[in-house]
Amino acid sequence: MKKLMLGNEAVARGAYEAGVSVVSSYPGTPSTEITENIVKYDDIYVEWAPNEKVAAEVAVGASIAGARSMSCMKHVGLNVMADPVFTASYTGVNGGLVLCVADDQGMHSSQNEQDSRHYAKASKILMLEPSDSAECRDFTKAAYELSEKYDTPVFIRLSTRVSHSQSLVEEHEKEDYILKDYDKNPAKYVMMPGNAIKRHVVVEDRIKALKEMSETTELNSVEENGSKIGVISAGIAYMYAKEALGDKVDYLKLGVIYPLPEKKIKDFAEKYDKVYVVEELDPVIEEHCKALGVDVIGKDVFTLQGEYTPTMIKKAVLGEDAAPFEEIGEQIPVRPPVMCAGCPHRGTFYVLKKLGLVVSGDIGCYTLGATPPLQSVDTTICMGASVSAAHGMAKARGAEFNKKLVSVIGDSTFMHSGITGLVDIVYNKGNNTVIILDNSITGMTGHQDNPTTGYTIRKEPTTQVNLITLCKSIGVESVVVADPFDVKNFEKVVKEETEREAPSVIIAQRPCALLPPMRKKYSGHCEITDKCRKCKMCMKLGCPAISLVGDTVKIDTTQCNGCGLCTNVCPFEAIEQK
Amino acid sequence: MNIMIVGVGGQGTLLASRILGGVAIKEGYDVKVSEVHGMSQRGGSVVTYVKYGDKVYSPIIDRGEADIVLAFEILEAYRAMPYLKKGGKMIANTQQMNPMPVITGAMEYPADIEKKLAEKINLQAVDALSLAEQAGTIKAVNVVLIGLLAKSMDVDKSVWIETIKETVPEKFIDLNLKAFELGYNL
């Protein structure tokens, strides 16, 4: 029977059916659910690694040791794992190795919109791109076959709409996969110059062989409808094109993104009056066609930014207008994401804003500390940059500036790549204050465990990395734990630590309000009593449950969870927890 | 059939879209459900699409293409109005949740949304929050609305009930079925 599955779930299913036995990843929207779904299969070893580089290295090691292995990441995670990946291209594999990378066209939950297809060409690694969940399963299985046949890692490129759309998938039995023998083979696996020079020759030969494969594989398919217009497309864009254009055009659907076929494209294109390339983000396929001398229409009519829609494609290719619709006819307020009611970060940012500090921010729910009314975050670059960028700021502007500067970084993000920045501060005589927002979980991606939570991905108890002893062992002498909801004390701690002429760490400790124990703890709601003097201090928290109705502050009991933070900032004790 | 579910992150739109997707499979259709995860879930506008038919390609719904819009909050209903097909139907919870620009005073919550919607489109407005409270928890707003949706679709009621039983955690089945009935029987 066919089952409705997320693209991510189908990739996990494909991995299971292919006999994968080791999976290591770091969470990142929209890729997270691949690894979470692997947990369903008891006979696969699965883990959350501290970052994508570590995860990829675990998968590479497992492959060399003879297992079929996998690592999954979002597009920016691929930047982090790039180092081992480029060299794994040289070593090739023993057991099949598949790296799943999910791009985020439209930036639903990301800091940039990079097109990961460039990495395939740069690292000379085969890349496949499925268009729906059934293909996610099929292509994953095909990827393992190809990985072993051509001795190469394989990328599977996903996107938000493929990863996070559910469509029908047929489940098949698991293949019996026996670990490949492990033989010591330094010429293949020790990449020092003498060996790597020889392996580079192998890589170039492999690309030639893969190009031939790309000409004949069923993963690249032609669909003829007798049209004068041809469309070359791949991934989710193919589905949009298919819906928009139906049988009014002919298609070359590319499942292999790198290396792209040459003869197949030329043979297809010469049959048509006009050929369109429909691909989101960068003109990767288009430039390939143009380099072959094939005249195609691409980014002249399609945008380089965001997600496509069938309507957009219909208009560009057929000149047909969008369906008629009712216009709103007035400006209405947007509804941007906000920190949840009860979010521990709210207390932290309330204090940082009150003290007027420069805040070097990071990637996580707490990036929302940049939005009104808290608006305290100054910068967000990438995972870990809060710590190292603040060090750079302090070195650029000196000691007085540094006393008004803090870094904020989540527990999981600190494990990911904050530690090295902190080492840099200690080693290079920095005096920065780093606030680790320890909410006991990886929040933004939907509650994944990490080295500081004390549990594995399978919820088995494990050794918990102790943030205090970790920071002290690096050489940070002042490590202070403070509850960000105790705003008076938290403010005092921040003042003391930013004044300190030494590196310091504040661990802002309070669990995420959405964790089950906190849901139990925050069971009631808050109420404003008649002691209220309408000073609106509580409005400064930017709590979604607190609104101004006329000149009166009201708490919406359907949204309030009774966390009590507002009771701590009210100067007149006019808010009570019920 | 194109059904768009809109609401505010945390209201349970994802569960509603999964129930609807499950029902469509049971009816033998090809189905696609497009979900929202990650940052946009955090109290922001959330939109999920459920499409079914003989063959579905694109998982998304464009403006003017939704046969039904199921809205969990009235401002989100208004925001989604352009997506409704001419002659389509909108089922909207009248609940009002202030977005941050309203909370900070940068903008006002638009007045008379229900009236404006009713003038332009086929609207069924319902206080689903009160019905959910009757069922036992305000969190059941999503299943109350699924009940309303079920009433206006041509699918046997038993299929909905069976799908709800399969989709929600076992200890909440009775509560959710009660919420479904309250919506269905309205």
Coordinates of N, CA, C and O in Angstrom, one line a residue, chain A residues 238-345:
Chain A
Y238 N 10.5 21.1 -11.8 CA 9.8 20.3 -12.8 C 8.3 20.1 -12.5 O 7.5 20.1 -13.4
M239 N 8.0 19.9 -11.2 CA 6.6 19.7 -10.8 C 5.8 21.0 -11.1 O 4.7 20.9 -11.5
Y240 N 6.4 22.1 -10.8 CA 5.7 23.4 -11.1 C 5.4 23.5 -12.6 O 4.4 23.9 -13.1
A241 N 6.5 23.2 -13.4 CA 6.4 23.3 -14.8 C 5.3 22.3 -15.4 O 4.5 22.7 -16.2
K242 N 5.3 21.1 -14.8 CA 4.4 20.1 -15.3 C 2.9 20.5 -15.0 O 2.0 20.3 -15.8
E243 N 2.7 21.1 -13.8 CA 1.4 21.5 -13.5 C 1.0 22.7 -14.4 O -0.2 22.8 -14.8
A244 N 1.9 23.6 -14.6 CA 1.6 24.8 -15.4 C 1.4 24.5 -16.8 O 0.5 25.1 -17.5
L245 N 2.2 23.7 -17.4 CA 2.3 23.5 -18.9 C 1.7 22.2 -19.3 O 1.4 22.1 -20.5
G246 N 1.5 21.2 -18.4 CA 0.8 20.0 -18.8 C 1.4 19.3 -20.0 O 2.6 19.2 -20.1
D247 N 0.6 19.0 -21.0 CA 1.1 18.3 -22.2 C 1.2 19.4 -23.4 O 1.3 19.0 -24.5
K248 N 1.3 20.6 -23.0 CA 1.5 21.7 -24.0 C 2.9 21.8 -24.4 O 3.2 22.5 -25.4
V249 N 3.8 21.2 -23.7 CA 5.2 21.2 -24.0 C 5.8 19.8 -23.9 O 5.2 18.9 -23.3
D250 N 7.1 19.7 -24.4 CA 7.8 18.4 -24.2 C 8.8 18.7 -23.1 O 9.2 19.8 -22.9
Y251 N 9.2 17.6 -22.4 CA 10.1 17.8 -21.2 C 11.4 17.0 -21.3 O 11.3 15.8 -21.7
L252 N 12.4 17.6 -20.8 CA 13.6 16.8 -20.5 C 13.8 17.0 -19.0 O 14.1 18.1 -18.5
K253 N 13.4 15.9 -18.2 CA 13.5 16.0 -16.8 C 14.8 15.4 -16.3 O 15.1 14.3 -16.6
L254 N 15.6 16.3 -15.7 CA 17.0 15.8 -15.2 C 16.9 15.4 -13.8 O 16.6 16.2 -12.9
G255 N 17.3 14.1 -13.6 CA 17.5 13.6 -12.2 C 18.9 13.7 -11.8 O 19.2 13.7 -10.6
V256 N 19.8 13.7 -12.8 CA 21.2 13.9 -12.5 C 21.6 15.3 -12.7 O 21.5 15.8 -13.8
I257 N 22.0 16.0 -11.6 CA 22.3 17.4 -11.7 C 23.8 17.7 -12.0 O 24.2 18.7 -12.6
Y258 N 24.6 16.7 -11.6 CA 26.0 16.8 -11.9 C 26.6 15.4 -12.0 O 26.4 14.6 -11.0
P259 N 27.3 15.0 -13.0 CA 27.5 15.8 -14.2 C 26.3 15.8 -15.1 O 25.7 14.7 -15.3
L260 N 25.9 16.9 -15.7 CA 24.8 17.0 -16.6 C 25.1 16.4 -17.9 O 26.3 16.4 -18.4
P261 N 24.1 15.8 -18.6 CA 24.4 15.2 -19.9 C 24.7 16.2 -20.9 O 24.2 17.4 -20.8
E262 N 25.4 15.9 -22.0 CA 25.7 16.8 -23.1 C 24.9 16.5 -24.3 O 24.0 17.2 -24.8
K263 N 25.1 15.2 -24.8 CA 24.5 14.8 -26.1 C 22.9 14.8 -25.8 O 22.2 15.2 -26.7
K264 N 22.5 14.3 -24.7 CA 21.1 14.2 -24.4 C 20.4 15.5 -24.5 O 19.3 15.7 -25.0
I265 N 21.1 16.5 -24.0 CA 20.5 17.9 -24.0 C 20.5 18.4 -25.4 O 19.5 19.0 -25.9
K266 N 21.6 18.2 -26.1 CA 21.7 18.7 -27.5 C 20.6 18.1 -28.4 O 19.9 18.7 -29.1
D267 N 20.5 16.7 -28.3 CA 19.5 16.0 -29.1 C 18.1 16.4 -28.8 O 17.3 16.5 -29.6
F268 N 17.9 16.7 -27.5 CA 16.5 17.1 -27.1 C 16.2 18.5 -27.6 O 15.2 18.8 -28.3
A269 N 17.2 19.4 -27.4 CA 17.0 20.8 -27.8 C 16.8 21.1 -29.2 O 16.0 22.0 -29.6
E270 N 17.5 20.3 -30.1 CA 17.4 20.6 -31.5 C 16.0 20.4 -32.1 O 15.7 20.8 -33.2
K271 N 15.2 19.7 -31.4 CA 13.8 19.4 -32.0 C 12.8 20.5 -31.8 O 11.7 20.4 -32.3
Y272 N 13.2 21.6 -31.1 CA 12.2 22.6 -30.7 C 12.5 24.0 -31.3 O 13.6 24.4 -31.4
D273 N 11.4 24.7 -31.4 CA 11.5 26.1 -31.8 C 12.1 26.9 -30.7 O 12.9 27.8 -30.9
K274 N 11.6 26.6 -29.5 CA 12.1 27.3 -28.3 C 12.3 26.3 -27.2 O 11.6 25.3 -27.0
V275 N 13.4 26.5 -26.4 CA 13.7 25.6 -25.3 C 13.8 26.5 -24.0 O 14.6 27.4 -24.0
Y276 N 13.0 26.2 -23.0 CA 13.1 26.9 -21.7 C 13.9 26.0 -20.7 O 13.7 24.8 -20.7
V277 N 14.7 26.7 -19.9 CA 15.2 26.0 -18.7 C 14.5 26.5 -17.5 O 14.5 27.7 -17.2
V278 N 13.8 25.6 -16.8 CA 13.1 26.1 -15.6 C 13.8 25.5 -14.4 O 13.7 24.3 -14.1
E279 N 14.5 26.4 -13.7 CA 15.2 26.0 -12.5 C 15.2 27.1 -11.5 O 15.5 28.3 -11.8
E280 N 15.0 26.8 -10.2 CA 15.0 27.9 -9.2 C 16.5 28.2 -8.8 O 17.4 27.4 -9.0
L281 N 16.6 29.4 -8.3 CA 18.0 30.0 -7.9 C 18.9 30.1 -9.1 O 18.5 30.8 -10.1
D282 N 20.1 29.6 -9.1 CA 21.1 30.0 -10.1 C 20.9 29.3 -11.4 O 20.4 28.2 -11.5
P283 N 21.4 29.9 -12.5 CA 21.3 29.3 -13.8 C 22.3 28.2 -14.1 O 23.1 28.2 -15.0
V284 N 22.3 27.1 -13.3 CA 23.3 26.1 -13.4 C 23.1 25.2 -14.7 O 24.0 25.0 -15.4
I285 N 21.8 24.8 -14.9 CA 21.5 24.0 -16.1 C 21.6 24.9 -17.3 O 22.2 24.5 -18.4
E286 N 21.1 26.1 -17.2 CA 21.1 27.1 -18.3 C 22.5 27.4 -18.8 O 22.8 27.3 -20.0
E287 N 23.4 27.6 -17.9 CA 24.8 27.9 -18.3 C 25.5 26.7 -18.9 O 26.3 26.8 -19.8
H288 N 25.1 25.5 -18.4 CA 25.7 24.3 -19.0 C 25.2 24.2 -20.5 O 26.0 23.9 -21.4
C289 N 23.9 24.5 -20.7 CA 23.3 24.4 -22.1 C 24.0 25.4 -23.0 O 24.4 25.1 -24.1
K290 N 24.2 26.6 -22.4 CA 24.8 27.7 -23.3 C 26.2 27.4 -23.6 O 26.7 27.7 -24.7
A291 N 26.9 26.8 -22.6 CA 28.3 26.4 -22.9 C 28.4 25.3 -24.0 O 29.4 25.2 -24.7
L292 N 27.3 24.5 -24.1 CA 27.3 23.5 -25.2 C 26.8 24.1 -26.5 O 26.8 23.5 -27.5
G293 N 26.5 25.4 -26.5 CA 26.0 26.1 -27.7 C 24.5 25.9 -27.9 O 24.0 26.1 -29.0
V294 N 23.8 25.4 -26.9 CA 22.4 25.2 -27.0 C 21.7 26.5 -26.6 O 21.9 27.0 -25.5
D295 N 20.8 27.0 -27.5 CA 20.1 28.2 -27.3 C 18.9 28.0 -26.4 O 17.9 27.4 -26.8
V296 N 19.0 28.4 -25.1 CA 17.8 28.2 -24.2 C 17.4 29.5 -23.6 O 18.2 30.5 -23.5
I297 N 16.2 29.6 -23.1 CA 15.7 30.8 -22.4 C 15.6 30.4 -20.9 O 15.0 29.4 -20.6
G298 N 16.2 31.1 -20.1 CA 16.2 30.8 -18.6 C 16.0 32.1 -17.8 O 14.9 32.6 -17.7
K299 N 17.1 32.6 -17.3 CA 16.9 33.7 -16.3 C 16.6 35.0 -17.0 O 16.3 36.0 -16.2
D300 N 16.5 35.0 -18.3 CA 15.9 36.2 -18.9 C 14.5 36.4 -18.6 O 14.0 37.5 -18.5
V301 N 13.8 35.3 -18.4 CA 12.3 35.4 -18.0 C 12.0 34.9 -16.6 O 10.9 35.1 -16.1
F302 N 12.9 34.2 -16.0 CA 12.7 33.7 -14.7 C 13.6 34.3 -13.6 O 14.8 34.6 -13.9
T303 N 13.1 34.5 -12.4 CA 13.9 35.2 -11.4 C 15.0 34.3 -10.8 O 14.9 33.0 -10.8
L304 N 16.0 34.9 -10.3 CA 17.1 34.2 -9.6 C 16.7 34.0 -8.1 O 17.5 33.4 -7.4
Q305 N 15.6 34.6 -7.7 CA 15.3 34.6 -6.2 C 14.1 33.9 -5.9 O 13.1 33.9 -6.7
G306 N 14.1 33.3 -4.7 CA 12.9 32.7 -4.1 C 12.3 31.5 -4.9 O 13.0 30.9 -5.7
E307 N 11.1 31.1 -4.5 CA 10.5 30.0 -5.0 C 9.7 30.3 -6.3 O 9.1 31.4 -6.4
Y308 N 9.6 29.4 -7.2 CA 8.7 29.6 -8.4 C 7.3 29.1 -8.1 O 7.1 28.4 -7.1
T309 N 6.4 29.4 -9.0 CA 5.0 28.9 -8.9 C 4.6 28.5 -10.3 O 5.1 29.0 -11.3
P310 N 3.6 27.6 -10.3 CA 3.1 27.2 -11.7 C 2.6 28.5 -12.4 O 2.8 28.6 -13.6
T311 N 2.0 29.4 -11.7 CA 1.4 30.6 -12.4 C 2.5 31.4 -13.1 O 2.3 31.8 -14.2
M312 N 3.6 31.5 -12.4 CA 4.8 32.3 -12.9 C 5.3 31.6 -14.2 O 5.6 32.3 -15.2
I313 N 5.3 30.3 -14.2 CA 5.8 29.5 -15.3 C 4.9 29.6 -16.5 O 5.3 29.8 -17.7
K314 N 3.6 29.5 -16.2 CA 2.5 29.6 -17.2 C 2.6 30.9 -18.0 O 2.5 31.0 -19.2
K315 N 2.8 32.0 -17.2 CA 2.8 33.3 -17.7 C 4.1 33.5 -18.6 O 4.0 34.0 -19.7
A316 N 5.2 33.0 -18.1 CA 6.5 33.2 -18.9 C 6.5 32.3 -20.1 O 7.0 32.8 -21.2
V317 N 6.0 31.1 -20.1 CA 6.2 30.2 -21.3 C 5.0 30.3 -22.2 O 5.1 30.4 -23.4
L318 N 3.8 30.4 -21.7 CA 2.6 30.4 -22.5 C 1.9 31.8 -22.7 O 1.0 31.9 -23.5
G319 N 2.4 32.7 -21.8 CA 1.8 34.0 -21.9 C 0.4 34.1 -21.3 O -0.4 35.0 -21.5
E320 N 0.0 33.0 -20.5 CA -1.3 33.0 -20.0 C -1.4 33.7 -18.6 O -0.4 33.5 -17.8
D321 N -2.5 34.4 -18.3 CA -2.6 35.1 -17.1 C -2.9 34.2 -15.9 O -3.5 33.1 -16.1
A322 N -2.7 34.7 -14.7 CA -3.0 34.0 -13.5 C -4.5 34.0 -13.3 O -5.3 34.7 -14.0
A323 N -5.0 33.0 -12.5 CA -6.4 32.9 -12.2 C -6.9 34.2 -11.5 O -6.1 34.9 -10.8
P324 N -8.2 34.7 -11.8 CA -8.7 35.9 -11.2 C -8.8 35.7 -9.6 O -9.1 34.5 -9.2
F325 N -8.6 36.7 -8.9 CA -8.8 36.6 -7.4 C -9.2 37.9 -6.8 O -9.1 38.9 -7.5
E326 N -9.7 37.8 -5.6 CA -10.1 39.0 -4.9 C -8.9 39.7 -4.2 O -8.1 39.0 -3.5
E327 N -8.7 41.0 -4.4 CA -7.6 41.7 -3.8 C -8.1 42.2 -2.4 O -9.2 42.6 -2.2
I328 N -7.1 42.3 -1.5 CA -7.5 42.7 -0.1 C -7.8 44.2 -0.2 O -8.7 44.7 0.5
G329 N -7.0 45.0 -0.9 CA -7.4 46.4 -1.1 C -7.0 47.3 0.1 O -7.4 48.5 0.1
E330 N -6.3 46.8 1.1 CA -5.8 47.7 2.1 C -4.6 47.0 2.7 O -4.4 45.8 2.5
Q331 N -3.8 47.8 3.4 CA -2.6 47.2 4.0 C -2.9 46.6 5.3 O -3.6 47.2 6.1
I332 N -2.5 45.3 5.4 CA -2.8 44.6 6.7 C -1.5 44.3 7.4 O -0.5 44.1 6.7
P333 N -1.6 44.2 8.7 CA -0.3 43.9 9.4 C 0.3 42.5 9.0 O -0.5 41.6 8.9
V334 N 1.6 42.5 8.9 CA 2.2 41.2 8.7 C 2.2 40.4 10.0 O 2.0 41.0 11.1
R335 N 2.5 39.1 9.9 CA 2.6 38.4 11.2 C 3.9 37.6 11.1 O 4.0 36.5 10.7
P336 N 5.0 38.3 11.5 CA 6.3 37.6 11.5 C 6.4 36.6 12.6 O 5.6 36.7 13.6
P337 N 7.3 35.7 12.5 CA 7.5 34.7 13.6 C 8.0 35.5 14.9 O 8.6 36.6 14.8
V338 N 7.6 35.0 16.0 CA 8.0 35.7 17.3 C 8.4 34.6 18.3 O 8.1 33.4 18.1
M339 N 9.1 35.0 19.3 CA 9.5 34.1 20.4 C 8.2 33.7 21.1 O 7.3 34.5 21.3
C340 N 8.0 32.4 21.4 CA 6.8 31.9 22.0 C 6.6 32.6 23.4 O 7.5 33.1 24.0
A341 N 5.3 32.5 23.8 CA 5.0 32.9 25.2 C 5.8 32.0 26.1 O 5.8 30.8 25.9
G342 N 6.5 32.5 27.1 CA 7.3 31.7 28.0 C 8.7 31.4 27.5 O 9.4 30.7 28.2
C343 N 9.1 31.9 26.4 CA 10.4 31.7 25.8 C 11.5 32.2 26.8 O 11.4 33.4 27.2
P344 N 12.5 31.4 27.2 CA 13.5 31.9 28.1 C 14.3 33.1 27.5 O 14.9 33.9 28.3
H345 N 14.5 33.1 26.2 CA 15.3 34.1 25.6 C 14.7 35.5 25.8 O 15.5 36.5 25.7

